[in-house]
Each structure stands twice: as C-alpha cells, then as structure tokens.
Short mmCIF file of C-alpha atoms and ligand atoms in Angstrom, two decimals:
data_model
loop_
_atom_site.label_atom_id
_atom_site.label_comp_id
_atom_site.label_asym_id
_atom_site.label_seq_id
_atom_site.Cartn_x
_atom_site.Cartn_y
_atom_site.Cartn_z
CA MET C 11 0.02 -0.18 0.32
CA THR C 12 1.13 3.77 -0.89
CA ASP C 13 2.56 5.42 1.75
CA PRO C 14 0.05 8.31 2.63
CA VAL C 15 2.47 11.09 2.84
CA ASP C 16 4.45 9.55 -0.12
CA THR C 17 0.73 10.50 -2.20
CA LEU C 18 0.42 13.55 -1.14
CA VAL C 19 3.98 14.62 -2.79
CA SER C 20 3.42 12.36 -6.21
CA GLN C 21 0.16 14.31 -6.29
CA ILE C 22 2.59 17.58 -6.88
CA ASP C 23 5.25 15.82 -9.14
CA PRO C 24 4.76 12.05 -9.19
CA ARG C 25 8.45 12.55 -10.90
CA LEU C 26 9.89 13.84 -7.69
CA PRO C 27 12.23 10.87 -6.65
CA ALA C 28 11.13 9.26 -2.93
CA PRO C 29 13.68 9.33 0.07
CA SER C 30 16.35 6.78 0.03
CA ILE C 31 16.62 5.85 3.06
CA VAL C 32 15.56 2.65 5.43
CA ARG C 33 13.72 2.88 8.44
CA ARG C 34 14.77 1.43 11.74
CA ASP C 35 12.59 0.32 14.30
CA VAL C 36 14.87 1.81 17.08
CA VAL C 37 15.72 4.89 18.69
CA LEU C 38 19.33 6.60 18.31
CA VAL C 39 21.14 8.10 21.17
CA SER C 40 23.95 10.76 19.86
CA GLY C 41 25.89 13.22 20.84
CA PRO C 42 29.29 15.17 20.63
CA TRP C 43 32.49 13.87 22.40
CA LEU C 44 32.27 12.28 25.88
CA ALA C 45 28.62 14.23 26.65
CA GLY C 46 27.45 10.82 28.24
CA VAL C 47 26.15 8.68 25.18
CA SER C 48 26.70 5.97 25.95
CA SER C 49 26.03 5.71 30.08
CA VAL C 50 22.49 7.36 28.55
CA VAL C 51 22.32 4.33 25.42
CA ALA C 52 22.83 1.47 28.72
CA ALA C 53 19.95 3.70 31.35
CA LEU C 54 17.79 3.12 28.69
CA GLY C 55 18.21 -0.14 27.95
CA ASP C 56 18.15 -1.48 31.42
CA ARG C 57 14.40 1.22 31.27
CA LEU C 58 13.45 0.46 28.29
CA PRO C 59 13.78 -3.42 27.07
CA GLU C 60 11.49 -3.37 24.60
CA CYS C 61 12.34 -0.59 22.67
CA THR C 62 16.87 -0.95 20.50
CA VAL C 63 18.54 1.70 21.71
CA VAL C 64 21.78 2.46 19.94
CA GLU C 65 24.40 4.07 19.21
CA ALA C 66 25.57 5.76 15.31
CA ASP C 67 28.33 3.45 14.60
CA ALA C 68 25.17 0.67 14.69
CA LEU C 69 23.53 2.28 11.97
CA ALA C 70 24.60 2.22 7.77
CA ALA C 71 24.48 4.29 5.75
CA GLY C 72 20.96 5.20 4.61
CA ASP C 73 19.45 3.62 7.58
CA ALA C 74 17.55 6.18 10.14
CA PRO C 75 15.75 5.52 13.32
CA THR C 76 12.48 6.62 14.87
CA ALA C 77 13.80 8.56 17.25
CA VAL C 78 16.40 10.69 17.76
CA VAL C 79 17.71 11.49 21.73
CA PHE C 80 20.26 13.87 21.52
CA VAL C 81 22.63 14.17 24.53
CA VAL C 82 24.74 16.93 25.26
CA SER C 83 26.97 17.68 28.00
CA ALA C 84 25.73 20.11 31.05
CA THR C 85 28.77 21.46 31.29
CA ALA C 86 28.24 23.90 28.82
CA PRO C 87 26.02 24.97 26.09
CA LEU C 88 25.74 23.46 22.81
CA THR C 89 28.22 24.50 20.50
CA GLU C 90 28.26 25.03 16.34
CA SER C 91 29.62 22.10 15.49
CA ASP C 92 27.26 20.05 18.34
CA CYS C 93 23.97 21.90 15.60
CA ALA C 94 25.45 20.59 13.06
CA LEU C 95 25.86 16.96 14.80
CA LEU C 96 22.32 16.96 15.15
CA ASP C 97 21.27 18.12 12.04
CA SER C 98 22.70 15.50 10.74
CA VAL C 99 21.52 12.51 13.09
CA ALA C 100 18.33 14.18 12.85
CA ALA C 101 17.77 14.88 8.71
CA ASP C 102 15.33 12.41 8.56
CA THR C 103 13.39 11.76 12.03
CA ASP C 104 11.44 14.20 13.39
CA ALA C 105 11.05 12.73 16.74
CA VAL C 106 13.77 14.67 18.68
CA ILE C 107 14.51 14.39 22.78
CA GLY C 108 17.14 16.84 24.02
CA VAL C 109 18.75 15.45 26.65
CA VAL C 110 20.93 17.74 29.37
CA SER C 111 23.93 14.82 30.50
CA LYS C 112 25.87 14.56 33.75
CA ILE C 113 23.35 16.73 36.23
CA ASP C 114 24.55 15.27 39.53
CA VAL C 115 27.65 17.26 39.35
CA HIS C 116 26.83 19.73 37.45
CA ARG C 117 24.04 22.36 39.38
CA THR C 118 23.75 24.77 36.50
CA TRP C 119 22.51 22.31 34.36
CA ARG C 120 19.37 23.74 34.03
CA GLU C 121 20.33 27.34 33.12
CA VAL C 122 22.87 24.91 30.31
CA LEU C 123 19.61 22.92 29.52
CA ASP C 124 17.75 27.12 28.94
CA ALA C 125 20.33 28.08 27.08
CA ASP C 126 20.22 24.98 24.71
CA ARG C 127 16.29 24.54 24.35
CA ALA C 128 16.75 28.84 23.05
CA LEU C 129 20.32 27.84 20.84
CA LEU C 130 18.13 25.23 19.13
CA ALA C 131 14.94 27.17 18.50
CA GLN C 132 16.83 30.27 16.81
CA ARG C 133 18.75 27.13 14.69
CA ALA C 134 15.40 26.36 13.07
CA PRO C 135 12.12 26.24 13.29
CA ARG C 136 11.26 22.12 13.63
CA TYR C 137 13.98 22.30 16.81
CA ARG C 138 11.50 24.76 18.55
CA ASP C 139 9.01 21.61 20.17
CA VAL C 140 12.23 19.66 20.59
CA PRO C 141 11.16 18.47 24.77
CA TRP C 142 14.65 19.34 26.86
CA VAL C 143 15.08 16.81 30.22
CA GLY C 144 17.77 16.61 31.84
CA ALA C 145 19.78 13.40 33.10
CA ALA C 146 22.25 11.74 35.22
CA ALA C 147 23.41 8.08 33.43
CA ALA C 148 26.21 7.21 34.98
CA PRO C 149 26.08 9.21 38.34
CA ASP C 150 29.27 9.64 41.05
CA LEU C 151 26.89 8.83 43.66
CA GLY C 152 23.55 6.90 43.44
CA THR C 153 21.01 5.50 40.54
CA PRO C 154 21.30 6.48 37.09
CA VAL C 155 18.48 9.74 36.95
CA VAL C 156 17.16 9.08 33.79
CA GLU C 157 13.02 8.70 34.66
CA GLU C 158 12.19 11.84 32.46
CA LEU C 159 14.17 10.75 29.32
CA VAL C 160 12.75 7.68 29.83
CA ASP C 161 8.77 9.10 29.84
CA CYS C 162 9.45 11.83 27.66
CA LEU C 163 10.61 9.04 24.85
CA ARG C 164 8.12 6.12 25.72
CA HIS C 165 5.27 8.92 25.25
CA ALA C 166 6.98 10.19 21.82
CA LEU C 167 7.20 6.67 20.91
CA ALA C 168 3.37 6.06 21.53
CA GLU C 169 2.33 8.94 19.44
CA ASP C 170 0.43 7.67 16.99
CA THR C 171 1.71 10.97 14.38
CA LEU C 172 5.35 9.25 14.38
CA ASP C 173 5.82 7.26 10.81
CA ARG C 174 3.93 9.60 8.83
CA ARG C 175 5.97 12.68 10.73
CA ASN C 176 8.82 10.85 10.47
CA ARG C 177 8.39 9.95 6.72
CA LEU C 178 7.37 13.84 6.45
CA ARG C 179 10.59 14.97 7.70
CA ALA C 180 12.76 12.53 5.23
CA TRP C 181 10.76 13.44 2.40
CA GLU C 182 12.06 17.35 3.73
CA ASN C 183 15.40 16.16 3.79
CA ARG C 184 15.60 14.40 0.22
CA LEU C 185 13.43 18.04 -1.56
CA LEU C 186 16.12 19.94 0.44
CA THR C 187 19.09 18.00 -0.45
CA LEU C 188 17.42 18.29 -4.21
CA ARG C 189 16.79 21.93 -4.03
CA SER C 190 20.65 22.05 -2.63
CA ARG C 191 22.47 19.65 -5.62
CA LEU C 192 20.80 21.61 -8.11
CA ASP C 193 22.03 25.18 -7.01
CA ARG C 194 24.86 23.30 -6.29
CA ASP C 195 25.37 22.43 -9.98
CA VAL C 196 24.89 25.97 -11.22
CA ALA C 197 27.18 27.08 -9.09
CA GLY C 198 29.73 23.83 -9.86
CA ALA C 199 31.70 22.48 -7.80
CA GLY C 200 34.96 24.86 -7.97
CA ARG C 201 33.78 26.15 -11.23
CA GLU C 202 34.51 29.80 -10.51
CA ALA C 203 37.64 29.27 -9.00
CA ARG C 204 38.69 27.11 -12.16
CA LEU C 205 37.31 29.36 -15.11
CA ALA C 206 39.43 31.55 -13.01
CA THR C 207 42.39 29.29 -13.38
CA LEU C 208 41.65 28.86 -17.43
CA ARG C 209 41.48 32.67 -17.83
CA GLU C 210 44.82 33.55 -16.30
CA GLN C 211 46.35 30.22 -17.93
CA ARG C 212 45.32 31.60 -21.27
CA THR C 213 46.92 35.42 -20.40
CA ALA C 214 49.97 33.90 -19.07
CA VAL C 215 50.08 31.12 -22.13
CA LEU C 216 49.53 34.19 -24.62
CA GLN C 217 52.22 36.03 -22.79
CA GLN C 218 54.48 33.94 -22.67
CA PHE C 219 54.59 33.78 -26.92
CA ARG C 220 54.95 36.93 -26.67
CA LEU C 221 57.92 37.26 -24.29
CA ASP C 222 59.53 34.39 -25.61
CA LYS C 223 59.32 35.74 -29.57
CA SER C 224 60.36 38.96 -28.57
CA GLN C 225 63.37 37.98 -26.58
CA ARG C 226 64.42 35.56 -29.42
CA SER C 227 64.58 38.41 -32.29
CA ILE C 228 66.50 41.26 -29.26
CA ALA C 229 69.46 37.76 -28.51
CA LEU C 230 69.73 36.77 -32.55
CA ARG C 231 69.89 40.70 -33.49
CA SER C 232 72.29 41.72 -30.63
CA GLN C 233 74.15 38.02 -31.47
CA ILE C 234 74.76 39.21 -34.74
CA GLN C 235 75.48 42.39 -34.28
CA GLN C 236 78.01 41.43 -31.94
CA ALA C 237 79.16 38.60 -34.54
CA ARG C 238 79.76 41.38 -37.23
CA LEU C 239 81.84 43.89 -34.88
CA GLN C 240 83.70 40.82 -33.41
CA LEU C 241 85.08 39.20 -37.00
CA SER C 242 85.95 43.08 -39.06
CA TYR C 243 87.65 43.42 -36.15
CA PHE C 244 89.25 40.05 -35.91
CA ALA C 245 90.06 39.95 -40.07
CA ARG C 246 91.30 43.80 -39.75
CA ASN C 247 93.86 42.95 -36.69
CA ARG C 248 94.90 39.19 -38.70
CA CYS C 249 96.24 41.55 -41.55
CA ALA C 250 98.11 44.30 -39.36
CA SER C 251 99.89 41.83 -37.67
CA VAL C 252 100.53 39.32 -40.64
CA ARG C 253 101.93 43.47 -42.35
CA ALA C 254 104.69 44.14 -39.20
CA GLU C 255 105.67 40.50 -40.02
CA LEU C 256 106.13 41.13 -42.88
CA GLN C 257 107.91 44.40 -42.69
CA GLU C 258 110.27 43.11 -40.20
CA ASP C 259 110.98 40.06 -42.83
CA ILE C 260 111.56 42.90 -45.29
CA ALA C 261 114.13 45.19 -42.94
CA GLY C 262 116.49 41.63 -42.95
CA LEU C 263 116.25 40.65 -46.33
CA SER C 264 119.00 39.48 -48.19
CA ARG C 265 119.85 40.02 -51.38
CA ARG C 266 119.23 36.53 -52.79
CA SER C 267 115.55 36.47 -51.22
CA VAL C 268 114.60 39.68 -53.00
CA ASP C 269 112.91 37.19 -55.46
CA GLY C 270 111.16 34.58 -54.01
CA PHE C 271 109.35 37.47 -51.11
CA SER C 272 106.16 37.90 -53.98
CA ASP C 273 105.34 34.01 -52.81
CA GLU C 274 105.88 34.14 -49.34
CA VAL C 275 103.45 37.36 -49.04
CA ARG C 276 100.88 35.41 -50.91
CA ARG C 277 101.68 32.19 -48.87
CA ARG C 278 100.97 34.83 -46.38
CA ALA C 279 97.84 36.38 -47.18
CA THR C 280 96.41 32.80 -48.02
CA GLU C 281 97.05 32.25 -44.62
CA VAL C 282 95.29 35.19 -43.31
CA ALA C 283 92.27 33.95 -45.02
CA ASP C 284 92.07 30.59 -44.04
CA ASP C 285 92.35 31.75 -40.28
CA VAL C 286 88.91 34.31 -41.12
CA ALA C 287 86.84 32.04 -42.81
CA VAL C 288 87.95 29.72 -39.89
CA GLY C 289 87.38 32.09 -37.45
CA VAL C 290 83.58 33.36 -39.31
CA SER C 291 82.28 29.50 -39.51
CA ARG C 292 83.11 29.02 -36.15
CA GLN C 293 81.56 31.92 -34.55
CA LEU C 294 78.47 31.38 -36.78
CA ALA C 295 77.76 28.22 -35.38
CA ASP C 296 78.30 28.67 -32.23
CA ILE C 297 75.20 31.81 -32.44
CA GLY C 298 73.31 28.80 -33.86
CA GLU C 299 74.23 26.45 -31.42
CA GLU C 300 73.48 28.86 -28.94
CA LEU C 301 69.87 30.03 -29.91
CA ASP C 302 68.95 26.99 -30.75
CA LEU C 303 68.49 27.19 -34.82
CA ALA C 304 69.74 26.23 -37.82
CA VAL C 305 72.29 28.15 -39.65
CA GLU C 306 73.79 27.25 -43.05
CA PRO C 307 77.63 26.58 -42.98
CA VAL C 308 79.71 29.07 -44.50
CA ASP C 309 80.81 27.40 -47.90
CA SER C 310 82.57 29.97 -49.84
CA ARG C 311 86.01 31.41 -48.45
CA PRO C 312 87.88 34.62 -49.10
CA VAL C 313 89.45 35.83 -52.05
CA VAL C 314 93.30 37.01 -51.88
CA GLU C 315 94.87 37.86 -55.26
CA VAL C 316 98.43 39.11 -54.54
CA GLY C 317 100.62 39.62 -57.51
CA ALA C 318 104.24 40.43 -58.21
CA ALA C 319 106.21 42.02 -56.64
CA PRO C 320 106.97 45.68 -58.78
CA LEU C 321 111.28 44.75 -58.67
CA ARG C 322 112.63 46.92 -61.84
CA PRO C 323 115.34 46.51 -63.56
CA HIS C 324 117.80 49.84 -62.32
CA GLY C 325 119.47 50.01 -65.22
CA PRO C 326 120.19 54.15 -64.86
CA GLU C 327 120.30 54.22 -61.56
CA ASN C 328 123.28 51.54 -61.84
CA ARG C 329 124.91 53.07 -64.27
CA LEU C 330 124.81 56.21 -62.00
CA MET C 331 125.46 54.10 -59.16
CA LEU C 332 128.38 52.30 -61.08
CA LEU C 333 129.95 56.18 -62.02
CA LEU C 334 129.81 56.98 -59.17
CA GLY C 335 131.14 54.14 -57.16
CA ALA C 336 133.84 53.96 -59.41
CA GLY C 337 134.95 57.90 -58.96
CA PHE C 338 134.82 56.70 -55.40
CA GLY C 339 137.05 53.60 -55.83
CA LEU C 340 139.25 55.47 -58.11
CA GLY C 341 140.04 57.83 -55.52
CA VAL C 342 140.67 55.46 -52.87
CA ALA C 343 143.31 53.79 -55.19
CA LEU C 344 144.84 57.25 -55.82
CA THR C 345 145.38 57.65 -52.48
CA LEU C 346 146.41 54.04 -51.32
CA SER C 347 149.27 54.14 -54.30
CA ARG C 348 150.16 58.26 -53.42
CA MET C 349 150.55 56.82 -50.16
CA LEU C 350 153.05 54.08 -50.48
CA ALA C 351 154.48 56.35 -53.03
CA ASP C 352 155.70 58.18 -50.31
CA LEU C 353 156.24 55.28 -47.88
CA ALA C 354 158.22 52.96 -49.52
CA PRO C 355 159.16 53.60 -53.52
CA GLN C 356 159.94 50.46 -53.95
CA TRP C 357 156.36 49.31 -53.22
CA SER C 358 154.68 51.73 -55.44
CA VAL C 359 153.76 49.20 -58.28
CA GLY C 360 152.78 46.55 -56.19
CA GLY C 361 150.54 50.05 -54.14
CA ALA C 362 148.83 51.12 -57.64
CA ILE C 363 147.86 47.25 -58.68
CA GLY C 364 146.98 46.92 -54.95
CA GLY C 365 144.87 50.98 -54.72
CA ALA C 366 143.10 49.65 -58.37
CA VAL C 367 141.54 46.41 -57.07
CA LEU C 368 140.63 47.65 -53.42
CA GLY C 369 139.20 50.36 -56.09
CA VAL C 370 136.79 48.39 -58.17
CA VAL C 371 136.15 45.82 -54.77
CA LEU C 372 134.70 49.26 -53.44
CA THR C 373 132.86 50.19 -55.87
CA LEU C 374 130.79 46.68 -56.77
CA TRP C 375 129.89 47.01 -52.85
CA VAL C 376 128.94 49.94 -52.80
CA VAL C 377 126.19 49.31 -55.90
CA GLY C 378 125.27 46.44 -54.92
CA VAL C 379 123.99 47.73 -51.76
CA ARG C 380 122.63 50.61 -52.85
CA SER C 381 120.15 48.20 -54.79
CA LEU C 382 119.06 46.45 -52.17
CA LEU C 383 118.43 48.68 -50.02
CA GLN C 384 115.89 50.44 -53.02
CA ASP C 385 114.22 46.65 -53.16
CA ARG C 386 113.54 46.87 -49.83
CA ALA C 387 111.81 50.13 -50.26
CA VAL C 388 109.96 49.46 -53.17
CA LEU C 389 108.78 45.89 -51.22
CA ASP C 390 107.88 47.68 -47.63
CA ARG C 391 105.56 50.29 -49.89
CA TRP C 392 104.37 46.84 -51.85
CA VAL C 393 103.70 44.35 -48.80
CA VAL C 394 101.97 48.16 -47.13
CA GLU C 395 99.64 47.99 -50.48
CA VAL C 396 98.56 44.00 -50.60
CA THR C 397 98.00 43.85 -46.97
CA GLY C 398 95.61 46.74 -47.72
CA ARG C 399 93.89 45.14 -50.32
CA VAL C 400 93.46 42.17 -48.24
CA ARG C 401 92.03 43.58 -45.61
CA THR C 402 89.34 45.31 -47.61
CA ALA C 403 89.06 41.87 -49.48
CA MET C 404 88.98 40.43 -45.50
CA GLU C 405 86.15 42.72 -44.31
CA GLU C 406 83.76 42.81 -47.33
CA TRP C 407 83.86 38.59 -47.39
CA VAL C 408 82.97 38.39 -43.12
CA GLY C 409 79.86 41.41 -43.90
CA ARG C 410 78.71 39.21 -46.57
CA SER C 411 79.25 35.25 -44.49
CA VAL C 412 77.07 37.89 -41.74
CA LEU C 413 74.29 38.82 -43.29
CA ALA C 414 74.23 35.81 -45.00
CA ALA C 415 74.51 33.88 -41.47
CA GLU C 416 71.53 36.67 -40.83
CA ALA C 417 69.06 35.39 -43.25
CA SER C 418 69.62 32.01 -43.03
CA LEU C 419 69.12 32.48 -38.81
CA GLY C 420 66.47 34.33 -39.41
CA ARG C 421 64.47 32.06 -41.51
CA SER C 422 64.70 29.22 -38.95
CA ALA C 423 63.87 32.07 -36.30
CA ALA C 424 60.50 32.61 -38.26
CA GLU C 425 60.04 28.80 -38.44
CA ARG C 426 60.46 28.13 -35.05
CA ASP C 427 57.63 30.91 -34.29
CA ALA C 428 55.45 29.80 -36.78
CA ALA C 429 55.63 26.07 -34.52
CA ASP C 430 55.35 28.32 -31.17
CA SER C 431 52.38 30.15 -33.09
CA ALA C 432 50.42 27.04 -33.72
CA ARG C 433 50.90 25.09 -30.11
CA THR C 434 50.29 28.90 -28.51
CA ALA C 435 46.89 28.51 -30.94
CA GLU C 436 46.44 24.99 -29.64
CA SER C 437 46.68 25.49 -25.87
CA VAL C 438 44.54 28.32 -26.41
CA ALA C 439 41.42 26.41 -28.16
CA ARG C 440 41.89 23.80 -25.49
CA ILE C 441 41.32 26.36 -22.57
CA ASP C 442 38.43 28.82 -24.39
CA ARG C 443 37.20 24.66 -25.17
CA GLU C 444 37.11 24.30 -21.31
CA ILE C 445 35.87 27.52 -20.48
CA ARG C 446 32.96 27.43 -23.36
CA GLU C 447 31.83 23.88 -21.46
CA HIS C 448 31.80 25.24 -18.08
CA ALA C 449 29.19 28.36 -19.36
CA VAL C 450 27.72 25.35 -21.33
CA ALA C 451 27.17 23.54 -18.23
CA GLY C 452 26.33 26.40 -16.14
CA ALA C 453 23.84 27.45 -18.17
CA ARG C 454 22.37 23.45 -18.07
CA ALA C 455 22.04 23.23 -14.13
CA ALA C 456 20.71 26.83 -14.22
CA ALA C 457 17.96 25.43 -16.26
CA ALA C 458 17.76 22.61 -14.83
CA ARG C 459 17.28 24.36 -11.31
CA ASP C 460 14.73 26.54 -13.25
CA ARG C 461 12.44 23.99 -13.95
CA HIS C 462 12.34 21.79 -10.76
CA VAL C 463 12.45 24.06 -7.79
CA PRO C 464 9.51 26.06 -8.19
CA VAL C 465 8.22 21.93 -8.03
CA ILE C 466 10.67 21.63 -5.24
CA GLU C 467 9.24 24.01 -3.05
CA SER C 468 5.55 23.58 -3.13
CA ALA C 469 6.21 20.04 -2.33
CA LEU C 470 7.99 21.30 0.51
CA VAL C 471 5.30 23.90 1.68
CA ALA C 472 2.93 20.97 1.31
CA VAL C 473 5.09 18.50 3.44
CA ARG C 474 6.01 21.47 6.00
CA GLU C 475 1.99 22.64 6.14
CA GLU C 476 1.29 19.06 7.21
CA LEU C 477 3.96 18.71 9.68
CA ASP C 478 3.10 21.69 11.02
CA ALA C 479 -0.66 20.54 10.98
CA LEU C 480 0.60 16.92 12.87
CA ASN C 481 3.39 19.03 15.29
CA ARG C 482 0.34 21.39 16.67
CA CYS C 483 -2.06 18.77 16.60
CA LYS C 484 0.64 16.32 18.62
CA GLY C 485 1.53 20.01 20.65
CA ALA C 486 -2.36 20.00 22.09
CA ASN C 487 -2.38 16.12 22.81
CA TYR C 488 0.61 16.50 24.69
CA GLU C 489 -1.04 19.55 26.48
CA LEU C 490 -4.30 17.83 26.65
CA LEU C 491 -2.06 15.13 28.68
CA ASN C 492 -0.17 16.87 30.94
CA ARG C 493 -3.78 18.33 32.20
CA SER C 494 -5.05 14.71 32.92
CA CYS C 495 -2.53 13.59 34.77
CA GLU C 496 -2.67 17.15 36.48
N1 GTP E 21 28.89 12.85 36.64
C1 GTP E 21 28.80 12.06 35.75
N2 GTP E 21 29.32 11.63 35.48
C2 GTP E 21 29.23 10.82 34.08
C3 GTP E 21 27.77 10.67 33.61
N3 GTP E 21 27.67 10.19 32.35
C4 GTP E 21 28.41 9.76 32.12
N4 GTP E 21 29.18 10.10 32.44
C5 GTP E 21 30.84 10.29 32.62
O1 GTP E 21 31.59 10.77 31.61
C6 GTP E 21 32.44 10.17 30.64
C7 GTP E 21 31.79 9.66 29.57
O2 GTP E 21 31.15 9.21 29.29
P1 GTP E 21 30.39 8.17 28.28
O3 GTP E 21 28.90 7.20 28.75
O4 GTP E 21 31.42 7.24 28.18
O5 GTP E 21 30.27 9.66 27.30
P2 GTP E 21 30.48 9.01 25.68
O6 GTP E 21 29.47 10.38 24.88
O7 GTP E 21 29.74 7.73 25.18
O8 GTP E 21 32.04 9.25 25.22
P3 GTP E 21 32.66 8.48 23.80
O9 GTP E 21 32.08 7.65 23.33
O10 GTP E 21 34.19 8.29 24.64
O11 GTP E 21 32.28 10.57 23.82
C8 GTP E 21 33.05 8.95 31.50
O12 GTP E 21 33.97 8.72 32.39
C9 GTP E 21 31.68 8.69 32.62
O13 GTP E 21 31.69 7.61 33.80
C10 GTP E 21 26.60 11.73 34.76
O14 GTP E 21 25.11 11.61 34.54
N5 GTP E 21 27.92 12.00 36.02
MG1 MG E 22 30.74 5.99 23.45
#
C-alpha cells in the first residue's frame, strides 16, 4: 500500500524521487564527544527493554532511526559543531529529544538546558518543539536519574503520528537535498575557481608566447651585431699583424731572398684568409647552437689575389751608381798608391795595382748595397698596399658571410615562431573549449534548476504544512495529557 505522505508529494509531481532511506525501528542516542552517550544508551537499555537503543555506529549509511535522543553535557551550552551533528543525525527523523547529561555534578544544568533549548530554537523552526530533559545516566553517586527521559521517550514513541511525521521529515530532507544539489550544480563544484584559473592560464600562455618571441628576436639581433663587430675586428687585426711581420722580414731581407719574397707574401695572405674563414665559420655556427637555430654553413672563402712584387731592373740608377762608385773607388786607389809611393817607393808599383783592385771592390760593394736598399723600400711599399687590399677583401667577405648567416638564422627563427604560434593557438583553443564547456554546463544546470525548483518548493510547502499540522495536533495532545495527569 502506498504511504499517504508519498501520495501527497506525488500528487504535486510523481517524478519527485522518494527518500532513499531505510527506516529502522531503533532509538538512536547521539551527542558530542564525552557527552555521556554510552551511559544513556546503557540506562535506556535497562529501562526500556522493549526498545532497541543504539549509538550511531550501529546504523548503516542510509538507515534512519525512529527517534533521536541527543545528549549534551551540562558543562556548557551547545556549540556550532554540536548543532551540526544534530542536524545530520536527525535529518530524516522528526522525533528528537534533547538531554542535558551529568546533572548530578553540574548544578547549573537548568540554565544550560534553557540555553540549549534557546540555541536550538534559533537554529531551525523544527527544533522549537523539541522536549529537553536533564539526566544523570552514570552519576558519581547513587542510581541513574533517567526517569523523565524514559517517560518522554515512551511518550514520543507512542505518538500515533510518529511514522507519518518521520516520513514527512525524510521527505523534507530529500527535497532540501535536491534543491541544494540543483543550486550546487549551477555554482558548479569549484567552477568559478576553475574558470578563473583557466582565464589566468590563457593570459599567461599568450604573454609567454609574446615574451619568448621578442626575447628570441632581440637575442638574435644582438648576437649578429656582436659577431659582425668581432669578426671585422679580427680580420683587421690579423691583416695588421701580418703586415708588421712582413715588414720585419723585409728589414732583414738579403739580396738572394728578394726574388722569392712575393711567394712568401702570397702564402701569408692565404694563411690570413684561411684563419678568417675558420673564425667566421666557427663563430656563426656557435651562434646557431646558442640560439638553437639552424644556420647554413659558410660555403665560400675569401679570395686573395697577390701579384708579383714590382721590382724593376734599375738600369740608369745602376749606371749612375756605377759612375759614383767608380769615382769613389778611383779616389781610394789613388790615395792608397800615393801614400805607398811616398812612404815606400820600392812598393809603388804593387801599391798602384792593390789600390786599383780595392777601388774596383769598393765600387761593386757600394752599387750592390744601394740596389738592395732600394728593393727593400719597394717591397715595403708593396707589402703595405697588398695587406691593405687583403684587409678590404676580408672585411667584405666577413660582411657578406654575416649577412648570409643573418638571413639563414632569420628563416629558422621564423619557422620556430610559426611552430610556437601553432602550439600556443592549440593551447588557447583547448582552454577556450573548457571555458565554453563550463559555461554550457552552468547554463544547463541553471535551466534544470529553474525547471525543477518551483516543483520542489511547492512539495516542500505541502510537506511542511502537513508536518506543522501534525506537530500542532501533537502539542495539543501533549497539553491534554499533561492536564489529565494534573
Ligand atoms: N558524573 C557523571 N558522569 C558521567 C555521567 N554520564 C557519563 N559520565 C562520565 O562521562 C564520561 C563519558 O561518558 P560516556 O558515557 O562514555 O560518554 P560518551 O559520550 O559515550 O563518550 P565517548 O563515546 O567517548 O564520546 C565517563 O567518564 C562517564 O563516567 C553522569 O551522568 N554523571
Ligand atoms: Mg561512548
């Protein structure tokens, strides 16, 4: 047979889910820590053998007792956590009795009882009519004082409306749970916090992408500028040092080595070109490695063309020098032969011949030295001119190589930026998708709430009206009973 309470609710909406509890024919004694619960259970068990009196751990999840005895110590009034405990144990049970325990040792128990009654009445209208009694289930001295509690409990259990009220209370709890679940769905479990996190993530992802991109392009620019400066400086320095070395070589050049000097200069210029090529290749490859970008290797090398040294045969100069040298040699020969003729006339012929030979030798020596000095001067000028050309060629080649590397690195950087941009777009799209999903879920939950809450509200009103009517009736019966006792 269908429960009349269930019929009452199903008339409002038959789809409203009935309470999923199992009503157990037991009295639940509950209360905060050390309130005296176990002692009350024991005392009630003795006095009411026809009832099953249990503590909370004897009930399974989903079990609801027929009546709840809520025990609190007379030490101090109820706290918030005590009230919350009562809310949970009496959620599906209308019959609740409040007990202030240990009244044998706490003289002010009546004040505490009044305070507890007032606190509970303030907490919820359903607690206004809760009967409160004092008890001493395990007094330090004497026998337990639980008569009033026993009477009260007996009376509560004997109420003919008890089952109906309990069922109505279970329905009320069910409807309230439904309503708060709908409200929770609209708010979403941490939906706002998740949405805020998602928005923050979205901004952070975009910011990071922009920051990385600009940092990379700044790093690339500065590395290239640095390389350009350093490599040009290196090429210039290398040319200057080779020029100094060659000029030093020229200063000690002998007649025989003059002809092979052009080859030496060519060899040294090639050496400089090789050094510069190696330095440039290495530095550009290092930049690519440091920036983690692909850079095309330098495939050319600086071209250095060194012709032959402009050593001209010095015909007229030689003749002039020969003339001057001959004059000088003749002078020496004459002076020498004259000296010998005056000092030792018997040696005059030999002295004349010796003077002539010496004059010829001196003439040849002067001409030779003069010609070597002139060649050295020519070579020196030539070396300055050749190293100048080499330097220009090197600088041009360095500039071209750095430019090519810049273009190649720029291409790699653009490719990487494109890949990063795609990755960022994917992350942003994923975040946007989740944000949208949350918005849709919120809208759906709000629609469900708007659809169901009015029905739940009217069912709640009906259940509460019925409960109030039954409780009013119970109050009247209670007064009648009291009067008849008097
Ligand atoms: N004086 C006095 N002491 C009591 C009374 N009832 C319980 N006590 C004492 O209070 C303490 C706790 O009593 P219990 O009945 O075990 O209380 P409880 O709420 O079951 O305690 P827990 O299960 O440990 O939370 C014990 O030391 C009891 O002796 C009473 O009426 N008078
Ligand atoms: Mg206990």
